[in-house]
GROMACS .gro file of C-alpha atoms in nm:
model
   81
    1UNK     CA    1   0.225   1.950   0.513
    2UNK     CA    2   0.227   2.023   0.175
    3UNK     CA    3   0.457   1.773   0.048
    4UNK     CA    4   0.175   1.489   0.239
    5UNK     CA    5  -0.084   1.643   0.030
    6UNK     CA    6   0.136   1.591  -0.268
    7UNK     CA    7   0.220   1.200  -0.135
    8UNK     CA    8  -0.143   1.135  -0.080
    9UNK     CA    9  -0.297   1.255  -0.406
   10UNK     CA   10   0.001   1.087  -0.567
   11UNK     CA   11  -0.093   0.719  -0.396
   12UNK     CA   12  -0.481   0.774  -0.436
   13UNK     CA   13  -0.366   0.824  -0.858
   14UNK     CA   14  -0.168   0.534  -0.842
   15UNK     CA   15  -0.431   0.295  -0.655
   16UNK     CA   16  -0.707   0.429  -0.871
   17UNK     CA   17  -0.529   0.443  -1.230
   18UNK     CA   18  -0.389   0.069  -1.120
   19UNK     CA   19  -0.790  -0.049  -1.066
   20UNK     CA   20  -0.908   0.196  -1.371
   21UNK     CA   21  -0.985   0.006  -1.728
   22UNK     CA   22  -0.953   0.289  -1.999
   23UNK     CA   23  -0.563   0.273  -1.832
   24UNK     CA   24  -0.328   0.048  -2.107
   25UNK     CA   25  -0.250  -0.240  -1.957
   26UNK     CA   26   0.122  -0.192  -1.885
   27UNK     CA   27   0.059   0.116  -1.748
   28UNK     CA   28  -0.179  -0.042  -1.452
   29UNK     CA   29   0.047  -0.326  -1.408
   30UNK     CA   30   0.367  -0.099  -1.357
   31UNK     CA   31   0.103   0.119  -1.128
   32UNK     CA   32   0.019  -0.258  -0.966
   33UNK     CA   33   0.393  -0.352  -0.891
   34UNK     CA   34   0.528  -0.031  -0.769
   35UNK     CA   35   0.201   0.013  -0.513
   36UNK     CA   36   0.234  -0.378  -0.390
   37UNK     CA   37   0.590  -0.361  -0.329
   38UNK     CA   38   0.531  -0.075  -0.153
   39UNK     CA   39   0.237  -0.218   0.100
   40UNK     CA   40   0.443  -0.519   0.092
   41UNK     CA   41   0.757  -0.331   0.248
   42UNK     CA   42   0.569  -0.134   0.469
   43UNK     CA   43   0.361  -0.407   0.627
   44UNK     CA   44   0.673  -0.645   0.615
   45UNK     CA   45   0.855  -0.370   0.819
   46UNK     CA   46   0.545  -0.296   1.055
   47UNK     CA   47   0.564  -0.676   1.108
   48UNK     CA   48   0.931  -0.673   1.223
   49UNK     CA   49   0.860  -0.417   1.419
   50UNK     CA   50   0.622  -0.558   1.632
   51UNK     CA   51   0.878  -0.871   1.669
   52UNK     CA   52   1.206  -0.731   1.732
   53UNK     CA   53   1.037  -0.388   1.982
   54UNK     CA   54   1.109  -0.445   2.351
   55UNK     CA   55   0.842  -0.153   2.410
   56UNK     CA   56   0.575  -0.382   2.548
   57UNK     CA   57   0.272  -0.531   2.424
   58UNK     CA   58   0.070  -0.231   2.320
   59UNK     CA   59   0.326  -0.122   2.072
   60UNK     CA   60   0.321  -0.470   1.945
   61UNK     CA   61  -0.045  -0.530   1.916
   62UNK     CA   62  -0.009  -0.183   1.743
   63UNK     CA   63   0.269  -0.237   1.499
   64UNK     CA   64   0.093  -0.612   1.452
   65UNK     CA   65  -0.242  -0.449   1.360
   66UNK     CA   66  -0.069  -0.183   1.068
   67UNK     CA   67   0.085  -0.439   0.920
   68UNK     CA   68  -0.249  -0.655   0.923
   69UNK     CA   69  -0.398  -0.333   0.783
   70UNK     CA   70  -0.170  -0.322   0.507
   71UNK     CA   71  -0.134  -0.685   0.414
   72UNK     CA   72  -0.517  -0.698   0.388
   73UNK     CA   73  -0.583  -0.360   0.221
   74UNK     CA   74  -0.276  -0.553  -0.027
   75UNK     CA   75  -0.517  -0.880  -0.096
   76UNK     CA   76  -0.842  -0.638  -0.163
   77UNK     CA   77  -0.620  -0.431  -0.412
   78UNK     CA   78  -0.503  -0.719  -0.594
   79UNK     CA   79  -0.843  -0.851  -0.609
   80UNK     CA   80  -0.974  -0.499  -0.755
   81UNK     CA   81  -0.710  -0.516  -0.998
   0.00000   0.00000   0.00000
């Protein structure tokens, strides 16, 4: 539990310090890359997930719908950045 806490304030610095201006700019792009790799891996995963599963449709439209999540929470992070 505690090491969650740790991941999540960790991820909520990145995202914000990526967006934030007074950051230098290497800084936030380095913060930009690492975070969209990592949505990009996750959702990309979540996607073959939902293809390759033989667990029925509801894990599918499941697996399909985190990696929708993720690919679209990916565009409005780019776009804040």
């Amino acid at each position: 539990m505690f090491v969650d806490i740790l991941l999540s304030l960790v991820a909520d610095g990145m995202v914000s310090g990526a967006q934030f201006r007074r950051v230098p700019k290497v800084l936030r792009i380095l913060l930009a890359v690492v975070i969209t790799a990592f949505l990009f891996s996750l959702g990309g995963f979540m996607l073959l997930c939902a293809v390759a599963i033989d667990g029925g449709a509801g894990v599918r439209l499941v697996c399909g719908a985190i990696a929708a999540v993720c690919l679209g929470y990916l565009l409005f992070f780019i776009r804040g950045v």
